[in-house]
Amino acid sequence: MTNVLFVTADQWRADCLGVAGHPVVRTPHVDAIAGDGARFARHYAGTAPCSPARACLYTGLYQMTNRVVRNGTPLDARHLTLAQAARSLGYDPTLFGYTDTGTDPRTTSPADPWLTTYEGILPGMSVRVRLPEYPGPWLTWLAKRGHDIPAAWEDILLPADGKPALHGKSPRFSAEETETAFLVEEFERWLAEQSGPWFAHLSFLSPHPPFVVPEPYASLYRPQDGEDFRRPANRREEAEKHPYLDFVFGQMGYGPDEGSEAAARAVRATYWGMVSEVDAQIGRVRVILEAAGQWDDTILVLTSDHAEQLGDHYLWGKLGFYDESYRIPLIIRDPRIDPATRGRVIDAPTEAVDIMPTLIDLLGGPVPTHVDGRSLAGFLNGRDPVDGRGAWRSEAHFEYDFRDLRGRKAQSALGLDLDACSLAAIRGERYKYVHFAGLPALLFDLAEDPHEMNDVSRDPAYAPARLEMAERLLSWRAQHLDRRLTGLDLGANGVFDGRAR
C-alpha cells in the first residue's frame, strides 16, 4: 500500500503559481512538485463557497446531486465519501484542519451539538487536529510558545501596535507560528507514530481571509506590482451587466462607483504573500517526508476547494459565475509513474469531482459507478483516461446557489423563489454560457473576450452559439442526474450492473 497526502489550501487561484506563469507570485516548492508530477492547467471547482465546494470534492458528485448548496446544508448520509472509500481500502484517513461538512440531522438526535454548526467532520474521517473558525488548538499552541492570547482571540491577527493594515504589517506571531505551520508540525508528530501506510488530509485555511500574514511574507510583494485588475472602468458598468451582479454590489455595502484601487492592490499583495507562506510550508512537508524516507512512497494531491475574485470585476471572495472564483490549482505526484512522464501539463478540462475517483483508482480500488467525476490516473501515465464513458470532456462545468434561507435577501431583491436562486455554467474553449434558473442567461466569447467583460447573449450574431451551449449544458445535466441505481437491473439472476467495466 502507498501513502496518501491530500492537501487543500482554501481559496487559492490557479493563476497564483510561479509554474503557471504568474508575473509576480513565487511558489518554488509547489513548482518543484509540479515538475516531478503533473499539473492540471484547466482545473475547476464544482461550486462555492466552502461546504458546497468540498461536498463536490469529497463525494465526486456535482452539486445537482449532492445538493449541498450553502454553508450549513447537511451532507446527505447516503453519499459515499472519499474518506469512507479510503477506509474500505484499509486506510485510516486522518484530518489536520477542517472539512466543513454539515451533519445529516436524520442520523442523530435533535440535541446533537453537531447540528449547531456547518463545520462538521466528513464521514469516515478520523481527526488528529480539528481547526474550525475558532482555532482553539492553534491558540493553545501559541500560548505555550509564550503568546498572550487576547480576550477577543481575533486580535492575535493584529500587529503589535494594534493598528490593522492592508499590507506590510506583521501580526503578533511569526512565520513559524501560522495556522499552516501549526498543522504541519502536528502532521510531523503524527507521522512519527505511523507504522504502516497512511492517509493524511492537510486542510489549510490560507490563503483564505482574513488577509493577514507575518513577515517576511507581509511585505514580500509590492502593491504597485502585478497586472491591472480584470474589470471595466467602474463598478456601475459591472453592476449593470446582470441583475445578479447588481444585487451582489448592493450587498457589499457600497455603491457601484466607490472603492480604492490602492486598497485593492494592497490586499492583493497580502494575498500573494499568503500564497507564498503556504508554499513554504508545503516545502517543509516535503522535507519532513524525505527525512522520514517516505517521499517516494507517498502520493501527493494538492488542490483548493474554490478560488478568489481578488478584486477582478470589483468582486472579492468566491461567488457568482466568473472564472476567478472557480479555476483552482491541481497538482498530482505519484512516485510510481514512469519518470519520463513527469512534469506534464494537462490542458484537458478537469473538475473537483475527479479527485475522489482518481484517488480510489490510484489506490487500486474500484471506482464507484455512480460518481460524476472520472479518474485522472491515465493522464499521469501520459495517455488519455479510458473508463467506458467515451472521450474526455471538452468543457468544464460548475454551479452556484445564492439562496438566503434565513434573511431571504436574494429572493426578495430578485423576485425569485428559493429554488430559483441558482446558476449553472459550462465553460468551453471558445464560449462560456451561464444559465440562471430564474434570471437572464449570459454568454461570453472567450476568444474575443478572455476576461468575460462583455455579455453577448442578446447579440443576434451569437444566437447559434448560445443555443448550442444551452443544449450542451442541458445534455450535461441530463447525463449526470443521480445515477446511483439507474445502472442496475433486477432479473432472474439477481442484480445486473450495466455500468460495470
Coordinates of C-alpha atoms in Angstrom, one line a residue:
M1 CA 0.0 0.0 0.0
T2 CA 1.1 3.5 -0.8
N3 CA 0.8 6.5 1.5
V4 CA -1.5 9.4 0.6
L5 CA -1.1 13.1 1.4
F6 CA -4.1 15.1 0.3
V7 CA -3.5 18.8 0.7
T8 CA -6.1 21.6 0.2
A9 CA -5.3 25.3 0.5
D10 CA -8.5 27.3 0.8
Q11 CA -9.3 30.0 -1.8
W12 CA -6.2 29.5 -3.9
R13 CA -6.4 30.8 -7.5
A14 CA -4.9 28.6 -10.3
D15 CA -3.0 31.6 -11.8
C16 CA -1.3 32.3 -8.5
L17 CA 1.6 29.9 -9.1
G18 CA 5.0 30.6 -10.5
V19 CA 4.8 27.5 -12.6
A20 CA 1.5 28.8 -14.1
G21 CA 3.4 31.9 -15.3
H22 CA 2.2 34.4 -12.8
P23 CA 4.3 37.6 -13.4
V24 CA 4.8 38.3 -9.6
V25 CA 4.0 35.4 -7.3
R26 CA 6.8 32.9 -6.5
T27 CA 6.0 29.4 -5.4
P28 CA 9.2 27.4 -5.8
H29 CA 8.2 24.4 -3.7
V30 CA 4.9 23.8 -5.4
D31 CA 6.6 24.4 -8.8
A32 CA 9.2 21.7 -7.9
I33 CA 6.4 19.2 -7.1
A34 CA 4.6 20.0 -10.3
G35 CA 7.9 19.3 -12.2
D36 CA 8.0 15.9 -10.5
G37 CA 4.4 15.1 -11.1
A38 CA 1.6 16.5 -13.3
R39 CA -0.1 19.9 -13.3
F40 CA -3.7 20.2 -14.5
A41 CA -3.9 23.6 -16.0
R42 CA -7.6 23.8 -16.6
H43 CA -9.0 22.6 -13.3
Y44 CA -12.2 23.9 -11.8
A45 CA -14.1 23.8 -8.5
G46 CA -17.5 22.4 -8.7
T47 CA -19.1 25.3 -6.8
A48 CA -18.6 27.8 -4.0
P49 CA -18.4 28.5 -1.1
C50 CA -16.5 26.1 1.2
S51 CA -19.1 23.5 2.3
P52 CA -20.6 23.1 -1.2
A53 CA -17.2 23.1 -2.9
R54 CA -15.9 20.4 -0.5
A55 CA -19.0 18.3 -1.0
C56 CA -18.2 18.0 -4.7
L57 CA -14.5 17.3 -3.8
Y58 CA -15.2 14.7 -1.2
T59 CA -18.1 12.8 -2.9
G60 CA -17.2 13.0 -6.6
L61 CA -20.8 14.3 -7.2
Y62 CA -21.9 17.6 -8.8
Q63 CA -23.9 19.9 -6.6
M64 CA -27.1 19.0 -8.6
T65 CA -26.7 15.5 -7.0
N66 CA -25.1 16.0 -3.6
R67 CA -27.3 19.0 -3.0
V68 CA -25.1 20.8 -0.6
V69 CA -26.0 24.3 -1.7
R70 CA -24.6 26.6 1.0
N71 CA -22.6 26.6 4.2
G72 CA -24.9 24.9 6.6
T73 CA -26.6 22.5 4.2
P74 CA -26.2 18.9 5.6
L75 CA -24.4 16.3 3.5
D76 CA -26.9 13.5 2.8
A77 CA -25.6 10.4 4.7
R78 CA -26.3 8.2 1.7
H79 CA -23.4 9.7 -0.3
L80 CA -20.2 7.8 -0.2
T81 CA -17.3 10.0 0.8
L82 CA -13.6 9.8 -0.2
A83 CA -12.8 9.1 3.5
Q84 CA -15.2 6.1 3.6
A85 CA -13.9 4.8 0.3
A86 CA -10.3 5.0 1.6
R87 CA -11.3 3.3 4.8
S88 CA -12.7 0.4 2.8
L89 CA -9.3 0.0 1.2
G90 CA -7.6 -0.4 4.5
Y91 CA -6.6 3.2 5.3
D92 CA -7.5 5.3 8.3
P93 CA -7.9 8.8 6.7
T94 CA -6.8 11.4 9.2
L95 CA -7.7 15.1 9.2
F96 CA -5.5 18.1 10.1
G97 CA -7.7 21.1 9.8
Y98 CA -11.3 21.0 8.7
T99 CA -13.8 19.7 6.1
D100 CA -16.8 21.9 6.7
T101 CA -19.3 19.0 6.4
G102 CA -22.7 19.5 7.8
T103 CA -24.1 16.5 9.7
D104 CA -27.2 14.8 8.3
P105 CA -29.8 15.5 11.0
R106 CA -31.6 12.2 10.2
T107 CA -28.6 10.3 11.5
T108 CA -28.6 11.7 15.1
S109 CA -30.7 13.3 17.8
P110 CA -32.0 16.9 17.7
A111 CA -29.8 17.8 20.7
D112 CA -26.6 16.7 18.9
P113 CA -24.2 19.7 19.1
W114 CA -23.0 18.9 15.5
L115 CA -26.4 20.2 14.3
T116 CA -25.4 23.7 15.6
T117 CA -22.5 24.1 13.1
Y118 CA -21.7 23.6 9.4
E119 CA -18.1 22.8 10.5
G120 CA -18.6 19.1 11.0
I121 CA -16.3 16.3 10.0
L122 CA -16.5 14.3 6.8
P123 CA -18.0 10.8 7.5
G124 CA -15.2 8.3 7.5
M125 CA -12.5 10.7 8.6
S126 CA -10.5 10.4 11.8
V127 CA -9.4 13.6 13.4
R128 CA -5.9 14.4 14.7
V129 CA -6.4 18.2 14.8
R130 CA -9.7 20.0 14.1
L131 CA -9.2 23.6 13.3
P132 CA -12.6 25.3 12.8
E133 CA -13.3 29.0 12.6
Y134 CA -12.5 29.3 16.2
P135 CA -8.9 27.8 16.1
G136 CA -8.6 26.7 19.7
P137 CA -5.8 24.2 19.2
W138 CA -3.7 26.7 17.4
L139 CA -4.3 29.4 20.1
T140 CA -3.3 26.9 22.8
W141 CA -0.1 26.1 20.9
L142 CA 0.6 29.9 20.6
A143 CA 0.1 30.3 24.3
K144 CA 2.5 27.5 25.1
R145 CA 5.1 29.4 22.9
G146 CA 4.7 32.5 25.1
H147 CA 2.0 34.5 23.4
D148 CA -0.7 36.2 25.4
I149 CA -4.0 35.3 23.8
P150 CA -6.4 38.4 23.8
A151 CA -9.9 38.1 25.2
A152 CA -11.1 38.7 21.7
W153 CA -8.9 36.0 20.1
E154 CA -9.1 37.6 16.6
D155 CA -6.9 40.4 17.9
I156 CA -4.0 38.0 17.7
L157 CA -4.1 38.8 14.0
L158 CA -3.5 42.5 14.6
P159 CA 0.0 44.0 14.6
A160 CA 1.7 44.6 17.9
D161 CA 0.6 48.2 17.9
G162 CA -3.0 47.1 17.5
K163 CA -3.4 49.1 14.3
P164 CA -4.7 47.0 11.4
A165 CA -3.1 47.4 7.9
L166 CA -4.0 46.1 4.5
H167 CA -0.4 45.3 3.6
G168 CA 3.1 45.2 5.1
K169 CA 2.4 44.8 8.8
S170 CA 3.0 41.6 10.6
P171 CA 0.5 40.1 13.1
R172 CA 1.5 39.1 16.7
F173 CA 3.0 35.8 15.6
S174 CA 5.9 34.8 13.4
A175 CA 6.1 33.0 10.1
E176 CA 6.9 29.9 12.1
E177 CA 3.7 30.2 14.1
T178 CA 1.0 30.5 11.5
E179 CA -2.0 28.1 11.5
T180 CA -0.4 26.5 8.5
A181 CA 2.9 26.0 10.3
F182 CA 1.0 24.6 13.3
L183 CA -0.8 22.0 11.2
V184 CA 2.5 20.9 9.6
E185 CA 4.1 20.5 13.0
E186 CA 1.2 18.4 14.1
F187 CA 1.5 16.3 10.9
E188 CA 5.2 15.7 11.6
R189 CA 4.4 14.5 15.1
W190 CA 1.7 12.2 13.8
L191 CA 3.9 10.8 11.0
A192 CA 6.5 9.7 13.5
E193 CA 3.8 7.5 15.2
Q194 CA 2.8 5.7 12.0
S195 CA 3.9 2.1 11.4
G196 CA 2.2 1.3 8.1
P197 CA 0.7 3.0 5.1
W198 CA -1.2 6.2 6.0
F199 CA -3.7 8.7 4.5
A200 CA -3.5 12.3 5.8
H201 CA -5.6 15.2 4.8
L202 CA -3.9 18.5 5.4
S203 CA -6.6 21.2 5.1
F204 CA -5.0 24.6 5.3
L205 CA -7.1 27.8 5.7
S206 CA -4.7 30.1 3.9
P207 CA -4.9 32.0 1.6
H208 CA -8.5 32.4 2.8
P209 CA -9.4 35.6 4.6
P210 CA -8.7 37.3 6.9
F211 CA -5.9 38.6 4.7
V212 CA -3.1 38.6 7.3
V213 CA 0.4 37.1 7.1
P214 CA 3.6 37.5 9.1
E215 CA 6.9 38.9 7.7
P216 CA 8.7 38.2 5.5
Y217 CA 5.6 37.4 3.6
A218 CA 3.6 40.6 4.6
S219 CA 6.0 42.7 2.6
L220 CA 7.1 40.2 0.0
Y221 CA 5.2 41.7 -2.8
R222 CA 4.6 45.4 -3.6
P223 CA 1.1 46.6 -4.2
Q224 CA 2.1 48.5 -7.3
D225 CA 3.4 45.4 -9.0
G226 CA 1.3 43.0 -11.0
E227 CA -1.2 43.3 -13.8
D228 CA -4.2 45.6 -13.9
F229 CA -7.4 44.2 -12.4
R230 CA -9.7 42.5 -14.9
R231 CA -12.7 44.8 -14.8
P232 CA -14.4 47.7 -16.6
A233 CA -13.9 51.3 -16.0
N234 CA -16.2 51.5 -13.0
R235 CA -18.4 49.3 -10.8
R236 CA -21.6 50.7 -12.3
E237 CA -20.7 49.3 -15.6
E238 CA -20.0 45.9 -14.0
A239 CA -23.2 46.0 -12.0
E240 CA -25.4 46.8 -15.0
K241 CA -24.2 43.7 -16.7
H242 CA -26.7 41.4 -14.9
P243 CA -29.4 41.6 -12.2
Y244 CA -27.4 39.2 -10.0
L245 CA -24.3 41.4 -10.1
D246 CA -26.4 44.5 -9.2
F247 CA -27.8 42.6 -6.2
V248 CA -24.3 41.5 -5.1
F249 CA -22.9 45.0 -5.2
G250 CA -25.8 46.2 -3.2
Q251 CA -25.0 43.5 -0.5
M252 CA -21.3 44.5 -0.4
G253 CA -22.3 47.8 1.3
Y254 CA -21.0 50.4 -1.2
G255 CA -22.2 52.0 -4.4
P256 CA -21.0 50.7 -7.7
D257 CA -18.5 53.6 -8.2
E258 CA -16.9 53.6 -4.8
G259 CA -13.7 51.9 -3.7
S260 CA -9.9 52.4 -3.8
E261 CA -7.5 51.0 -6.4
A262 CA -4.7 51.4 -3.9
A263 CA -6.5 49.5 -1.2
A264 CA -7.4 46.7 -3.6
R265 CA -3.8 46.4 -4.7
A266 CA -2.6 46.3 -1.0
V267 CA -5.0 43.4 -0.2
R268 CA -4.0 41.6 -3.3
A269 CA -0.3 41.8 -2.5
T270 CA -1.0 40.4 1.0
Y271 CA -2.9 37.6 -0.6
W272 CA 0.1 36.8 -2.7
G273 CA 2.2 36.8 0.4
M274 CA -0.2 34.2 2.0
V275 CA 0.2 32.0 -1.1
S276 CA 4.0 32.1 -0.7
E277 CA 3.7 31.3 3.0
V278 CA 1.6 28.2 2.2
D279 CA 4.1 27.3 -0.5
A280 CA 7.0 27.4 2.1
Q281 CA 5.0 25.1 4.5
I282 CA 4.4 22.7 1.6
G283 CA 8.1 22.7 1.1
R284 CA 8.6 21.9 4.7
V285 CA 6.2 18.9 4.4
R286 CA 8.4 17.6 1.6
V287 CA 11.5 17.9 3.8
I288 CA 9.7 16.0 6.6
L289 CA 8.7 13.2 4.3
E290 CA 12.2 13.0 2.8
A291 CA 13.8 12.9 6.2
A292 CA 11.4 10.0 7.1
G293 CA 12.3 8.2 3.9
Q294 CA 8.7 8.3 2.7
W295 CA 8.7 10.9 0.0
D296 CA 8.9 8.3 -2.7
D297 CA 6.3 6.2 -1.1
T298 CA 3.6 8.9 -1.0
I299 CA 1.0 10.0 -3.5
L300 CA 0.5 13.8 -3.2
V301 CA -2.6 15.6 -4.3
L302 CA -2.6 19.4 -4.0
T303 CA -5.6 21.5 -4.8
S304 CA -8.1 24.0 -3.4
D305 CA -11.8 24.0 -2.7
H306 CA -12.5 27.1 -4.7
A307 CA -10.7 30.3 -5.8
E308 CA -10.9 34.0 -5.1
Q309 CA -12.1 37.0 -7.1
L310 CA -9.3 39.1 -5.7
G311 CA -10.7 42.4 -7.0
D312 CA -11.3 41.3 -10.5
H313 CA -14.7 42.5 -11.7
Y314 CA -14.7 44.6 -8.5
L315 CA -15.5 41.5 -6.5
W316 CA -13.9 39.8 -3.5
G317 CA -14.4 36.3 -2.2
K318 CA -16.0 33.4 -4.1
L319 CA -19.3 33.8 -5.8
G320 CA -21.3 34.0 -9.0
F321 CA -20.0 32.8 -12.3
Y322 CA -16.6 34.3 -13.2
D323 CA -13.6 32.0 -13.7
E324 CA -11.7 33.8 -10.9
S325 CA -13.9 32.1 -8.3
Y326 CA -13.6 28.6 -9.8
R327 CA -10.3 28.0 -11.5
I328 CA -8.1 26.3 -9.0
P329 CA -4.7 24.5 -8.9
L330 CA -4.4 20.7 -9.1
I331 CA -1.0 19.0 -8.9
I332 CA -0.7 15.3 -8.5
R333 CA 2.6 13.4 -7.8
D334 CA 2.6 9.7 -7.9
P335 CA 6.1 8.4 -7.3
R336 CA 5.3 5.1 -9.1
I337 CA 4.8 6.6 -12.5
D338 CA 7.4 6.5 -15.3
P339 CA 9.9 9.3 -14.7
A340 CA 9.7 10.1 -18.4
T341 CA 6.1 11.3 -18.0
R342 CA 6.8 13.5 -15.0
G343 CA 6.4 17.3 -15.4
R344 CA 3.4 17.0 -17.7
V345 CA 0.9 19.9 -18.0
I346 CA -2.6 18.6 -18.8
D347 CA -4.7 21.1 -20.7
A348 CA -7.9 18.9 -20.8
P349 CA -10.7 20.4 -18.6
T350 CA -10.8 18.7 -15.2
E351 CA -13.1 19.2 -12.2
A352 CA -13.1 18.8 -8.5
V353 CA -15.4 15.8 -8.8
D354 CA -12.5 14.0 -10.4
I355 CA -10.4 13.9 -7.3
M356 CA -12.3 11.2 -5.4
P357 CA -12.4 8.6 -8.2
T358 CA -8.7 9.4 -9.0
L359 CA -7.5 8.7 -5.5
I360 CA -9.6 5.5 -5.3
D361 CA -8.2 4.4 -8.7
L362 CA -4.6 5.2 -7.7
L363 CA -5.0 3.1 -4.5
G364 CA -6.2 0.1 -6.5
G365 CA -9.9 0.3 -5.5
P366 CA -12.9 0.0 -7.8
V367 CA -14.2 3.4 -8.9
P368 CA -17.8 3.7 -7.8
T369 CA -20.0 3.7 -10.9
H370 CA -22.4 6.3 -9.6
V371 CA -19.9 9.2 -9.2
D372 CA -19.9 12.1 -11.7
G373 CA -16.1 12.5 -11.7
R374 CA -13.7 10.5 -13.7
S375 CA -10.3 9.1 -12.8
L376 CA -7.3 11.2 -13.9
A377 CA -4.9 8.3 -13.4
G378 CA -4.4 7.8 -17.2
F379 CA -3.2 11.4 -17.6
L380 CA -0.4 10.7 -15.1
N381 CA 0.9 7.9 -17.3
G382 CA 0.9 10.0 -20.4
R383 CA -2.3 8.8 -22.0
D384 CA -5.9 9.8 -22.2
P385 CA -8.0 8.1 -19.5
V386 CA -10.2 5.2 -20.5
D387 CA -13.2 4.4 -18.3
G388 CA -16.0 3.4 -20.6
R389 CA -17.6 6.8 -20.8
G390 CA -16.2 7.8 -24.2
A391 CA -13.9 10.7 -25.0
W392 CA -12.8 13.1 -22.2
R393 CA -15.0 16.1 -21.6
S394 CA -14.4 19.2 -23.8
E395 CA -15.8 21.7 -21.3
A396 CA -15.7 22.4 -17.6
H397 CA -18.9 22.8 -15.5
F398 CA -19.7 24.5 -12.2
E399 CA -22.8 25.6 -10.3
Y400 CA -23.6 28.3 -7.7
D401 CA -26.6 28.6 -5.4
F402 CA -27.3 32.1 -3.9
R403 CA -30.4 31.4 -1.9
D404 CA -30.7 33.1 1.5
L405 CA -32.6 30.8 3.8
R406 CA -32.8 33.0 6.9
G407 CA -32.8 36.6 5.6
R408 CA -34.4 35.9 2.2
K409 CA -32.4 38.9 0.7
A410 CA -31.7 37.3 -2.6
Q411 CA -35.2 36.1 -3.1
S412 CA -36.8 39.4 -2.2
A413 CA -34.3 41.6 -4.2
L414 CA -34.5 39.5 -7.3
G415 CA -38.1 38.3 -7.1
L416 CA -37.2 34.6 -7.1
D417 CA -38.4 31.5 -5.3
L418 CA -36.0 29.7 -3.1
D419 CA -35.0 27.1 -5.7
A420 CA -34.7 29.6 -8.5
C421 CA -31.7 31.2 -6.8
S422 CA -29.1 29.2 -8.7
L423 CA -27.0 29.1 -11.8
A424 CA -25.0 26.5 -13.8
A425 CA -22.1 27.3 -16.1
I426 CA -20.5 25.5 -19.0
R427 CA -17.0 26.7 -19.9
G428 CA -15.6 25.5 -23.3
E429 CA -12.6 26.5 -25.3
R430 CA -14.5 29.3 -27.2
Y431 CA -17.6 30.0 -25.3
K432 CA -18.8 30.2 -21.7
Y433 CA -22.6 30.0 -21.1
V434 CA -24.2 30.8 -17.7
H435 CA -27.8 29.7 -17.2
F436 CA -29.8 31.1 -14.3
A437 CA -32.8 29.2 -13.0
G438 CA -34.8 32.5 -12.7
L439 CA -32.7 35.2 -14.3
P440 CA -31.4 36.0 -17.8
A441 CA -28.6 33.9 -19.2
L442 CA -25.1 35.1 -20.1
L443 CA -22.8 34.2 -22.9
F444 CA -19.1 35.1 -23.3
D445 CA -16.9 34.7 -26.4
L446 CA -13.7 33.8 -24.7
A447 CA -11.7 34.0 -27.9
E448 CA -12.5 37.7 -28.2
D449 CA -13.1 38.4 -24.5
P450 CA -11.0 36.1 -22.3
H451 CA -11.7 38.0 -19.1
E452 CA -15.5 37.9 -19.6
M453 CA -16.1 41.7 -19.9
N454 CA -18.9 41.6 -22.5
D455 CA -22.1 39.6 -22.4
V456 CA -23.1 38.7 -26.0
S457 CA -26.1 36.6 -25.1
R458 CA -28.5 39.0 -26.7
D459 CA -26.4 39.7 -29.8
P460 CA -28.3 38.1 -32.8
A461 CA -24.9 37.1 -34.3
Y462 CA -24.3 34.8 -31.3
A463 CA -27.8 33.2 -31.2
P464 CA -26.5 29.9 -32.8
A465 CA -23.6 29.7 -30.2
R466 CA -26.0 30.5 -27.3
L467 CA -28.4 27.7 -28.4
E468 CA -25.6 25.2 -28.9
M469 CA -24.1 25.9 -25.4
A470 CA -27.5 25.8 -23.8
E471 CA -28.2 22.4 -25.3
R472 CA -24.8 21.2 -24.2
L473 CA -25.5 22.3 -20.7
L474 CA -28.9 20.6 -20.8
S475 CA -27.3 17.4 -22.0
W476 CA -24.6 17.6 -19.3
R477 CA -27.3 17.9 -16.6
A478 CA -29.4 15.1 -18.1
Q479 CA -26.4 12.7 -18.2
H480 CA -25.4 13.4 -14.6
L481 CA -28.7 13.2 -12.7
D482 CA -28.4 10.9 -9.7
R483 CA -27.1 7.6 -11.2
R484 CA -26.7 5.5 -8.1
L485 CA -29.4 2.9 -9.0
T486 CA -30.1 3.8 -12.7
G487 CA -27.4 1.4 -14.0
L488 CA -28.8 -1.6 -12.1
D489 CA -31.3 -4.1 -13.4
L490 CA -33.2 -6.7 -11.4
G491 CA -33.8 -10.1 -13.0
A492 CA -34.0 -13.8 -12.5
N493 CA -30.3 -13.9 -11.9
G494 CA -30.3 -11.1 -9.4
V495 CA -28.8 -7.6 -9.8
F496 CA -27.0 -6.7 -13.0
D497 CA -24.8 -3.7 -13.1
G498 CA -24.8 -2.2 -16.5
R499 CA -22.1 0.4 -15.7
A500 CA -19.5 -2.2 -14.5
R501 CA -16.5 -2.4 -16.8

